[in-house]
GROMACS .gro file of N, CA and C in nm:
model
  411
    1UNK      N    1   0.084  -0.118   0.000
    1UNK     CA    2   0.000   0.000   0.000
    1UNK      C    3   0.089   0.124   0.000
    2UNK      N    4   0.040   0.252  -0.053
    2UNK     CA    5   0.155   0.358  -0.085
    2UNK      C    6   0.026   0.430  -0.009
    3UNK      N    7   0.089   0.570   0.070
    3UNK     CA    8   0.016   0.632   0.147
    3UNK      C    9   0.100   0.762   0.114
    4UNK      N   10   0.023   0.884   0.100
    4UNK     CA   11   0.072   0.980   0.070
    4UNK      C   12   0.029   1.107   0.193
    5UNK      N   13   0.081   1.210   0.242
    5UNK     CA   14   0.046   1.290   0.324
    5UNK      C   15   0.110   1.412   0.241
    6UNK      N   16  -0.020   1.547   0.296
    6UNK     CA   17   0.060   1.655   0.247
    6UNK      C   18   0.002   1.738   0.344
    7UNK      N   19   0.074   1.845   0.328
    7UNK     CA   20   0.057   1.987   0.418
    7UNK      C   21   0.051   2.113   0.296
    8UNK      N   22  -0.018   2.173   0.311
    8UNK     CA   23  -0.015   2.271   0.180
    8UNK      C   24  -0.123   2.387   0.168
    9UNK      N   25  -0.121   2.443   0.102
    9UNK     CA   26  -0.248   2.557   0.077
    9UNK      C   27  -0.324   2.520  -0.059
   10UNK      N   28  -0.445   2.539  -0.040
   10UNK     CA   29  -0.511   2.572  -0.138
   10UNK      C   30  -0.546   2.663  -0.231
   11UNK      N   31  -0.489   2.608  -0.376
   11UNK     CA   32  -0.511   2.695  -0.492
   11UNK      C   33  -0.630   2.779  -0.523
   12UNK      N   34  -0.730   2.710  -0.506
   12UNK     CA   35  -0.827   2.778  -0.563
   12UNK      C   36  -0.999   2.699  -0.497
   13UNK      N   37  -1.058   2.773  -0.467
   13UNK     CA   38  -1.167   2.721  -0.389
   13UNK      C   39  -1.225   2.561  -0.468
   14UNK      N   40  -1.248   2.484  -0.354
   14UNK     CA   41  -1.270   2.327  -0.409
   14UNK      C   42  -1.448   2.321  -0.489
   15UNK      N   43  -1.428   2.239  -0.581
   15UNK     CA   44  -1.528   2.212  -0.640
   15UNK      C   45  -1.630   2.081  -0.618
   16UNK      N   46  -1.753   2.061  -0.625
   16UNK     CA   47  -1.828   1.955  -0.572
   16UNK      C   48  -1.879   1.864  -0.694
   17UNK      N   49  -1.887   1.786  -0.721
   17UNK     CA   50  -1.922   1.703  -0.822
   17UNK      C   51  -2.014   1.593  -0.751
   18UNK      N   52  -2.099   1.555  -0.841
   18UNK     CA   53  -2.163   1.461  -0.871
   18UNK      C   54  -2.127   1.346  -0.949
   19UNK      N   55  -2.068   1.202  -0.899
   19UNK     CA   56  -2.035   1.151  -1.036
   19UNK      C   57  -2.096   0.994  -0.999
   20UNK      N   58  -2.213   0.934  -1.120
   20UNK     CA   59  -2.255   0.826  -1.083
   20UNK      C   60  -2.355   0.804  -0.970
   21UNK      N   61  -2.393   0.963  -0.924
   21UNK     CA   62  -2.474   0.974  -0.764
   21UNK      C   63  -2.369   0.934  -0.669
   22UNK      N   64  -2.294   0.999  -0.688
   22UNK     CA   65  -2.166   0.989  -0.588
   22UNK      C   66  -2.095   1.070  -0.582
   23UNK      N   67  -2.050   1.163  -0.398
   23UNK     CA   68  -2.027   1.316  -0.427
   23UNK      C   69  -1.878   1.289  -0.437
   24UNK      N   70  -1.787   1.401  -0.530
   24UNK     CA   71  -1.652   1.375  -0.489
   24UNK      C   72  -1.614   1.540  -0.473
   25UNK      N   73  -1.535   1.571  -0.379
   25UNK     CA   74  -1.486   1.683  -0.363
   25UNK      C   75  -1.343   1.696  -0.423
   26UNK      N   76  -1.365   1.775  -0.531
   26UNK     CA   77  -1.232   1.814  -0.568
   26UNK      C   78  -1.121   1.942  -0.542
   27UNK      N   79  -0.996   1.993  -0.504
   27UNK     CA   80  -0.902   2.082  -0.507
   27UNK      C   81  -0.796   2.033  -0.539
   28UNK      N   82  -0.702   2.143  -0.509
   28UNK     CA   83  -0.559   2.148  -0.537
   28UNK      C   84  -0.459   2.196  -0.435
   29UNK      N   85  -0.368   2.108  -0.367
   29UNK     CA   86  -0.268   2.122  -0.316
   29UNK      C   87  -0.152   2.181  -0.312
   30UNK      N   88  -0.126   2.309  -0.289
   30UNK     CA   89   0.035   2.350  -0.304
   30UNK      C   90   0.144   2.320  -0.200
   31UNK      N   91   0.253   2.252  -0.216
   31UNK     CA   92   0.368   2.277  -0.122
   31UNK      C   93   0.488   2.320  -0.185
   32UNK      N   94   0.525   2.418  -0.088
   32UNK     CA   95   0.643   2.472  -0.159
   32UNK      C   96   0.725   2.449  -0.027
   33UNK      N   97   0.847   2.405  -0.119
   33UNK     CA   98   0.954   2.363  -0.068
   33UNK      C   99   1.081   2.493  -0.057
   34UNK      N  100   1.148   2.557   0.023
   34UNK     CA  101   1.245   2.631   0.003
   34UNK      C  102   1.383   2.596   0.083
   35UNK      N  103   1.435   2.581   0.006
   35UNK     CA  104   1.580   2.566   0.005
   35UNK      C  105   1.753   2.643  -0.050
   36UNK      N  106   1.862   2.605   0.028
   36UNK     CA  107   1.979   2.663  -0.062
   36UNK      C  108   2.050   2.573  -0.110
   37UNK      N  109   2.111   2.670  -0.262
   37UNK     CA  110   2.133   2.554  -0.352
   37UNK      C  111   2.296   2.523  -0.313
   38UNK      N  112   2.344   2.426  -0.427
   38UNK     CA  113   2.492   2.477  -0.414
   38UNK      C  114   2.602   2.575  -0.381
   39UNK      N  115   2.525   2.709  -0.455
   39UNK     CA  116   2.591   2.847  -0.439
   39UNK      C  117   2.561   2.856  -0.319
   40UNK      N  118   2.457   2.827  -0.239
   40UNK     CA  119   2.387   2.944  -0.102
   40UNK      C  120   2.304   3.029  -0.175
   41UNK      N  121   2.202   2.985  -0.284
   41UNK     CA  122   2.141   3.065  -0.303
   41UNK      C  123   1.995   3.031  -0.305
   42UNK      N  124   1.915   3.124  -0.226
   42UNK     CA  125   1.834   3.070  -0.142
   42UNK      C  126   1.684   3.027  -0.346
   43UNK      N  127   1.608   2.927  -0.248
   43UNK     CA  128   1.534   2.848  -0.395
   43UNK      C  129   1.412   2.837  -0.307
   44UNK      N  130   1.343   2.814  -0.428
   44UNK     CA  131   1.183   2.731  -0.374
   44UNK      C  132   1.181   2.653  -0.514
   45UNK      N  133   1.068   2.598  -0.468
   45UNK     CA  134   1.017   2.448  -0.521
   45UNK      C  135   0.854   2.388  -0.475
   46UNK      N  136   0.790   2.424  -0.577
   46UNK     CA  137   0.636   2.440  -0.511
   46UNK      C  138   0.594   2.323  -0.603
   47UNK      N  139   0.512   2.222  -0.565
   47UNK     CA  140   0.464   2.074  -0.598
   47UNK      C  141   0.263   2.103  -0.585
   48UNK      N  142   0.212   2.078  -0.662
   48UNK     CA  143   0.112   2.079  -0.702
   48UNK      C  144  -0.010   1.972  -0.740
   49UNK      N  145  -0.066   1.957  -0.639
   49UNK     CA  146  -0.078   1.795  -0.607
   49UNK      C  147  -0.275   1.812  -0.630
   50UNK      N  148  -0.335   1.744  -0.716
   50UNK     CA  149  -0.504   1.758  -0.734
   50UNK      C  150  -0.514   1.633  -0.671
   51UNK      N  151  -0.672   1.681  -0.573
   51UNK     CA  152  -0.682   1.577  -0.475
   51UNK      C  153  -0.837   1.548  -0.512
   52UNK      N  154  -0.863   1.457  -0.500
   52UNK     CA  155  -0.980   1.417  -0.529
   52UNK      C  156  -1.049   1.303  -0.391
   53UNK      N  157  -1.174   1.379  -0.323
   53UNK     CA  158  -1.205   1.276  -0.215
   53UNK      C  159  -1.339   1.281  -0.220
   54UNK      N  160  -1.360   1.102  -0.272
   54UNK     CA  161  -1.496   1.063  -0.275
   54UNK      C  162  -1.556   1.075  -0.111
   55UNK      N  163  -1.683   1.165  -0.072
   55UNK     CA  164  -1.716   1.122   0.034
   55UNK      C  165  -1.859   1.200   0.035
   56UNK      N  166  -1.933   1.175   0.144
   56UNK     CA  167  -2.063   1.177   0.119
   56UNK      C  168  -2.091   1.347   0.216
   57UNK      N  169  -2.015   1.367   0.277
   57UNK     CA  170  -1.971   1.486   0.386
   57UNK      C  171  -1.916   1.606   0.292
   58UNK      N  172  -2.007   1.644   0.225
   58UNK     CA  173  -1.951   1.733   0.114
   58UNK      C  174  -1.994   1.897   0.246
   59UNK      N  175  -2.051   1.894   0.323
   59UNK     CA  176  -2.070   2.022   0.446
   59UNK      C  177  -1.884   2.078   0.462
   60UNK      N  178  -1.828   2.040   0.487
   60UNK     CA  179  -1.675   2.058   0.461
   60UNK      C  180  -1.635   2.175   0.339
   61UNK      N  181  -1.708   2.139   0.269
   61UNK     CA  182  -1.652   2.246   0.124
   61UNK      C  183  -1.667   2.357   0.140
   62UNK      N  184  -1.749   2.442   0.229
   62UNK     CA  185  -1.757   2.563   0.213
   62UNK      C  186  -1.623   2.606   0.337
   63UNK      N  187  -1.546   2.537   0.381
   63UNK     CA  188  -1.445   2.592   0.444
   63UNK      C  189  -1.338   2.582   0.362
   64UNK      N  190  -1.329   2.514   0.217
   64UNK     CA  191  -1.213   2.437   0.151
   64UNK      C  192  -1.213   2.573   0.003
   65UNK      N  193  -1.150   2.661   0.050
   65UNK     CA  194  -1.131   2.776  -0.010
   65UNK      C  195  -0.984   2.803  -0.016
   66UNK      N  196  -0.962   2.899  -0.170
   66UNK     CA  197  -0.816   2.941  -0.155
   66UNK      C  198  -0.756   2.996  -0.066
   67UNK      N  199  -0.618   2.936  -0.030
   67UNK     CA  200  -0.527   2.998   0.056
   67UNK      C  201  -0.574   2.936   0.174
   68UNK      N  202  -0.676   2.851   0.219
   68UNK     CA  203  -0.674   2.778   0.336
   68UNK      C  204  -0.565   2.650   0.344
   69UNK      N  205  -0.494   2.654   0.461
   69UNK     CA  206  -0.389   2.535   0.461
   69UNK      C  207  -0.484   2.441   0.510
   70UNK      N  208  -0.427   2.315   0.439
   70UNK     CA  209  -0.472   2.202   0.456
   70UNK      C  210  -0.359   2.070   0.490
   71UNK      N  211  -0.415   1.973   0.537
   71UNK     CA  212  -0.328   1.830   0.560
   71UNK      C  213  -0.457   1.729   0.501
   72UNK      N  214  -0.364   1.694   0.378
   72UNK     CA  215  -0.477   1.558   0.339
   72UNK      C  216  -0.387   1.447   0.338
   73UNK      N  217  -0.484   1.304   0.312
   73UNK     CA  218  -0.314   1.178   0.332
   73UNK      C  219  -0.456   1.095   0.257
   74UNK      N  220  -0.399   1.032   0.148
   74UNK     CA  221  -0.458   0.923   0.065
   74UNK      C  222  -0.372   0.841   0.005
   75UNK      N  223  -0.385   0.793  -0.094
   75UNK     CA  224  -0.313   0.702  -0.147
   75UNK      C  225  -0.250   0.784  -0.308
   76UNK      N  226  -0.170   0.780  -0.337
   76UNK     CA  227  -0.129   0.896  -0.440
   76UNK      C  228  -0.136   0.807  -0.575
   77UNK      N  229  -0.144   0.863  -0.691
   77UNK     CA  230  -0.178   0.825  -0.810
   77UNK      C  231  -0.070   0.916  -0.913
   78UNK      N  232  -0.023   0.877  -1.042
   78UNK     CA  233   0.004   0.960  -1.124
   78UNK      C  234  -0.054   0.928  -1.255
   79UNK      N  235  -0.065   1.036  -1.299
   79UNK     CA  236  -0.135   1.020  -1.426
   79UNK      C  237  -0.077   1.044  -1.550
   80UNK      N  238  -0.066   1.006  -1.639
   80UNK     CA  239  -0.004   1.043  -1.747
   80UNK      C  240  -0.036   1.098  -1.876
   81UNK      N  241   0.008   1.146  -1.951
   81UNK     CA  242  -0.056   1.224  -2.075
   81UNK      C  243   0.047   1.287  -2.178
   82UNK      N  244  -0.054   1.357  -2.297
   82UNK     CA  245   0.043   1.364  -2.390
   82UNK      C  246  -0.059   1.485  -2.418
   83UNK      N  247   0.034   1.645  -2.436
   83UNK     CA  248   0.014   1.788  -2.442
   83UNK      C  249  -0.044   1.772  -2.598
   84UNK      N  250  -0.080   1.907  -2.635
   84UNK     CA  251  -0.089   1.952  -2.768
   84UNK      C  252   0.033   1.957  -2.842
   85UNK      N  253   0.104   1.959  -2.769
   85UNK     CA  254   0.266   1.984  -2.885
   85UNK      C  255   0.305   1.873  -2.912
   86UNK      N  256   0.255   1.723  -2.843
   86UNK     CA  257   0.318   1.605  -2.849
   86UNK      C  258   0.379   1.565  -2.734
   87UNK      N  259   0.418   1.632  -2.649
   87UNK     CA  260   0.552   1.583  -2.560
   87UNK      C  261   0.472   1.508  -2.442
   88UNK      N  262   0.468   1.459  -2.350
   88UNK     CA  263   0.483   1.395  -2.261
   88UNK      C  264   0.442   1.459  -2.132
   89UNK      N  265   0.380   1.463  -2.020
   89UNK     CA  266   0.305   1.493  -1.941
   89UNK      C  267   0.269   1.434  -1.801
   90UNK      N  268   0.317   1.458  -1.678
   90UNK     CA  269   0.242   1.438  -1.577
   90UNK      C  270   0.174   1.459  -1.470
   91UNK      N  271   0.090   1.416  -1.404
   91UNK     CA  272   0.010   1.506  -1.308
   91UNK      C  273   0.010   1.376  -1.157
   92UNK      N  274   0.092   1.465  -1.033
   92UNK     CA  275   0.053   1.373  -0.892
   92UNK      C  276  -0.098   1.420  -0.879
   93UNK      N  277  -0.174   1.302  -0.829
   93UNK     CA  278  -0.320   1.334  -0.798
   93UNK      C  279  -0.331   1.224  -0.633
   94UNK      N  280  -0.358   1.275  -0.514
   94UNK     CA  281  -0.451   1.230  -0.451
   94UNK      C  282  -0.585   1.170  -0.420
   95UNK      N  283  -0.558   1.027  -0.404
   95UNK     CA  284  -0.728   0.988  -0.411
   95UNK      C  285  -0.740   0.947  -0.218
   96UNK      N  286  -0.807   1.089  -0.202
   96UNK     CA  287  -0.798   1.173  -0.003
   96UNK      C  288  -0.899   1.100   0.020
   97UNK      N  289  -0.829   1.041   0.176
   97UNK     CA  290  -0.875   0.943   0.293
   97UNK      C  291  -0.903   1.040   0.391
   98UNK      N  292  -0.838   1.169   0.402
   98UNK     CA  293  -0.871   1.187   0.549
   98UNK      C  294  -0.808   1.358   0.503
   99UNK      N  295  -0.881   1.461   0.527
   99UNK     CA  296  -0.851   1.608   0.551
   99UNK      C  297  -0.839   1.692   0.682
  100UNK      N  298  -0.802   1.772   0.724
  100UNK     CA  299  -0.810   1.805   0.778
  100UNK      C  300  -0.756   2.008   0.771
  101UNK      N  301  -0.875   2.090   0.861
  101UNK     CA  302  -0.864   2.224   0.787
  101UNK      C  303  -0.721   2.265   0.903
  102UNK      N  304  -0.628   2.335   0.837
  102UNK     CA  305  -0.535   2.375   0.954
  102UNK      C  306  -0.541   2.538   0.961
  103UNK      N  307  -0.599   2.627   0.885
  103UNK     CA  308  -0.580   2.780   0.878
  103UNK      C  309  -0.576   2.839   0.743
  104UNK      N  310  -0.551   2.987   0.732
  104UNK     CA  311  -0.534   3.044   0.610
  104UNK      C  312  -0.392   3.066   0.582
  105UNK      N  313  -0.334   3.085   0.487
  105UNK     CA  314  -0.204   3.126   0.433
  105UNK      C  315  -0.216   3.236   0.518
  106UNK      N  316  -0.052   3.207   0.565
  106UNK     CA  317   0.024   3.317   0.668
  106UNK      C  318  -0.014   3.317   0.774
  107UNK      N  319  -0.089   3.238   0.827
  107UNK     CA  320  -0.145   3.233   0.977
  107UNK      C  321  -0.084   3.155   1.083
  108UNK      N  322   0.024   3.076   0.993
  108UNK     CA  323   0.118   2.947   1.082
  108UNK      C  324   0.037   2.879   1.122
  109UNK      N  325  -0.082   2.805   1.094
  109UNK     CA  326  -0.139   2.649   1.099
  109UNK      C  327  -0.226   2.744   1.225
  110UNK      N  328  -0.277   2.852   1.247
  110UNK     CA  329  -0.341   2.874   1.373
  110UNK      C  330  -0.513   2.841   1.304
  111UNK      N  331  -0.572   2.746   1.384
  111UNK     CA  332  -0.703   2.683   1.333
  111UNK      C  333  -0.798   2.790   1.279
  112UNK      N  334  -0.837   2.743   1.168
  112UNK     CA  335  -0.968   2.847   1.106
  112UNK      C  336  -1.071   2.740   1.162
  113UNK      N  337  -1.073   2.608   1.075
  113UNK     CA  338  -1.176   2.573   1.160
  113UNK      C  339  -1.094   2.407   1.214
  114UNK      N  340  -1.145   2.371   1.310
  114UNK     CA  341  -1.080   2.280   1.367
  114UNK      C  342  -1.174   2.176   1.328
  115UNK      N  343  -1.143   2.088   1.214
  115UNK     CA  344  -1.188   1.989   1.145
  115UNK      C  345  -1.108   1.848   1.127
  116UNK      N  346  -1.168   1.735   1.154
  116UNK     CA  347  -1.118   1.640   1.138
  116UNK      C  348  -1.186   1.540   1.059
  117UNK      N  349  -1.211   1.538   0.899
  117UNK     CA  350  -1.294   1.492   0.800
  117UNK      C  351  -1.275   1.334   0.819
  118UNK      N  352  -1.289   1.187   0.837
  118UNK     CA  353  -1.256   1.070   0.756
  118UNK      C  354  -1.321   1.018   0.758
  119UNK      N  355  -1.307   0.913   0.704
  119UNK     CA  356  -1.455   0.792   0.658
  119UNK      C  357  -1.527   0.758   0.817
  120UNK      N  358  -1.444   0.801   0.931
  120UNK     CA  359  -1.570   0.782   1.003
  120UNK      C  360  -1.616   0.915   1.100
  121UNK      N  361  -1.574   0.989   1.159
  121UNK     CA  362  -1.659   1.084   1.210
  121UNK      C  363  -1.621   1.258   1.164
  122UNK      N  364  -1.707   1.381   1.179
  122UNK     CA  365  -1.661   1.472   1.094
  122UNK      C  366  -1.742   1.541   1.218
  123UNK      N  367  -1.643   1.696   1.238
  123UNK     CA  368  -1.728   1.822   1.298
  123UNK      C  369  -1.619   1.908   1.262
  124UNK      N  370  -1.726   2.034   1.274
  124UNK     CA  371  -1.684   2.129   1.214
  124UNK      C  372  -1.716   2.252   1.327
  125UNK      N  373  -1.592   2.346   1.330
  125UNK     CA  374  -1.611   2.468   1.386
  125UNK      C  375  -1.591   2.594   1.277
  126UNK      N  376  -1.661   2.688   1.244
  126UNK     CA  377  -1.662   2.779   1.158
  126UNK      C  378  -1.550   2.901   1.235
  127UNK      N  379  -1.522   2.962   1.137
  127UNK     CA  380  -1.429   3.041   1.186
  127UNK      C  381  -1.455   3.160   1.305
  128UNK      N  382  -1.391   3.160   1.395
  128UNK     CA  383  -1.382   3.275   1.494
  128UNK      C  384  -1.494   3.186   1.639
  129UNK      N  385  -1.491   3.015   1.611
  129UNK     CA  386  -1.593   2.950   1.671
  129UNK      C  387  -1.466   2.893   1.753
  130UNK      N  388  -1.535   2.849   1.888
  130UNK     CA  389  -1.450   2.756   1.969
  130UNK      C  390  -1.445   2.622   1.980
  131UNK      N  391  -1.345   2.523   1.965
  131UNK     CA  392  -1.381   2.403   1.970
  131UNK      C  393  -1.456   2.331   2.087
  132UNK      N  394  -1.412   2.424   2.174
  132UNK     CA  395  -1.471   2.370   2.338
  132UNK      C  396  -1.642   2.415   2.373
  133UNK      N  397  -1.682   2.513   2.295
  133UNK     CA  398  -1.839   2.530   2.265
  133UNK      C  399  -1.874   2.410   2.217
  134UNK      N  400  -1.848   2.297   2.131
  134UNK     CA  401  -1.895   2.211   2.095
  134UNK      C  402  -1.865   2.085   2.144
  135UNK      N  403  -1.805   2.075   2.256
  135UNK     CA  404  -1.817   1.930   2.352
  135UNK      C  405  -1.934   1.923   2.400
  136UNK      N  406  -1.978   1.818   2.406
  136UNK     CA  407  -2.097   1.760   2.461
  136UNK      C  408  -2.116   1.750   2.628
  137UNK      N  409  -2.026   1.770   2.698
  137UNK     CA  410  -1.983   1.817   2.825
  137UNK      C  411  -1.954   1.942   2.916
   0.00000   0.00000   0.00000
């Protein structure tokens, strides 16, 4: 089994599909990597990862907007293809087991909403909400 985890921001607000009567939530993953090279000269390296997670808990999406950081972990896929010019083509894609919301870009992972999505239990706190308002205790 290959298991993939990422930490990253979101490109562009996630989209909801219908496919077969079956919901799948789709986005896009950025991580950028920064580093120094040989010289000492400082680099980045940003990886671009489309995630795709069949699940029936599509209430989640309206927090799954650009520039929100995210942690998803599924099983990773690549896909392959061939451009208009001819040449050769590939795309990493996530097929997401488990999300989770960590904040907005630039916020250092400080919770927007404190979400823990997976195939078995899901709650949600909306932003500027407390997680401790919603214990049952």
């Amino acid at each position: 089994m290959l298991k993939m985890q990422i930490i990253g921001n979101l490109g562009k607000d996630c989209v909801v599909n219908n496919v077969n009567g079956k919901s799948v939530i789709n986005f896009t993953v950025a991580h950028t990597e920064r580093f120094r090279d040989a010289q000492g000269n400082n680099q980045e390296k940003t990886t671009w990862v489309d995630c795709a997670w069949w699940t029936d808990r599509t209430a989640i999406s309206q927090y799954l907007t650009k520039g929100k950081q995210v942690y998803a972990e599924g099983n990773p896929e690549v896909r392959s293809f061939t451009r208009a010019d001819g040449t050769n083509g590939a795309v990493l894609s996530l097929r997401v087991r488990e999300v989770q919301l960590l904040g907005a870009k630039g916020e250092g992972g400080v919770p927007v909403a404190n979400s823990s999505y997976n195939t078995g239990t899901a709650s949600a706190v909306p932003a500027g909400g407390d997680a401790a308002d919603d214990l049952p205790f």
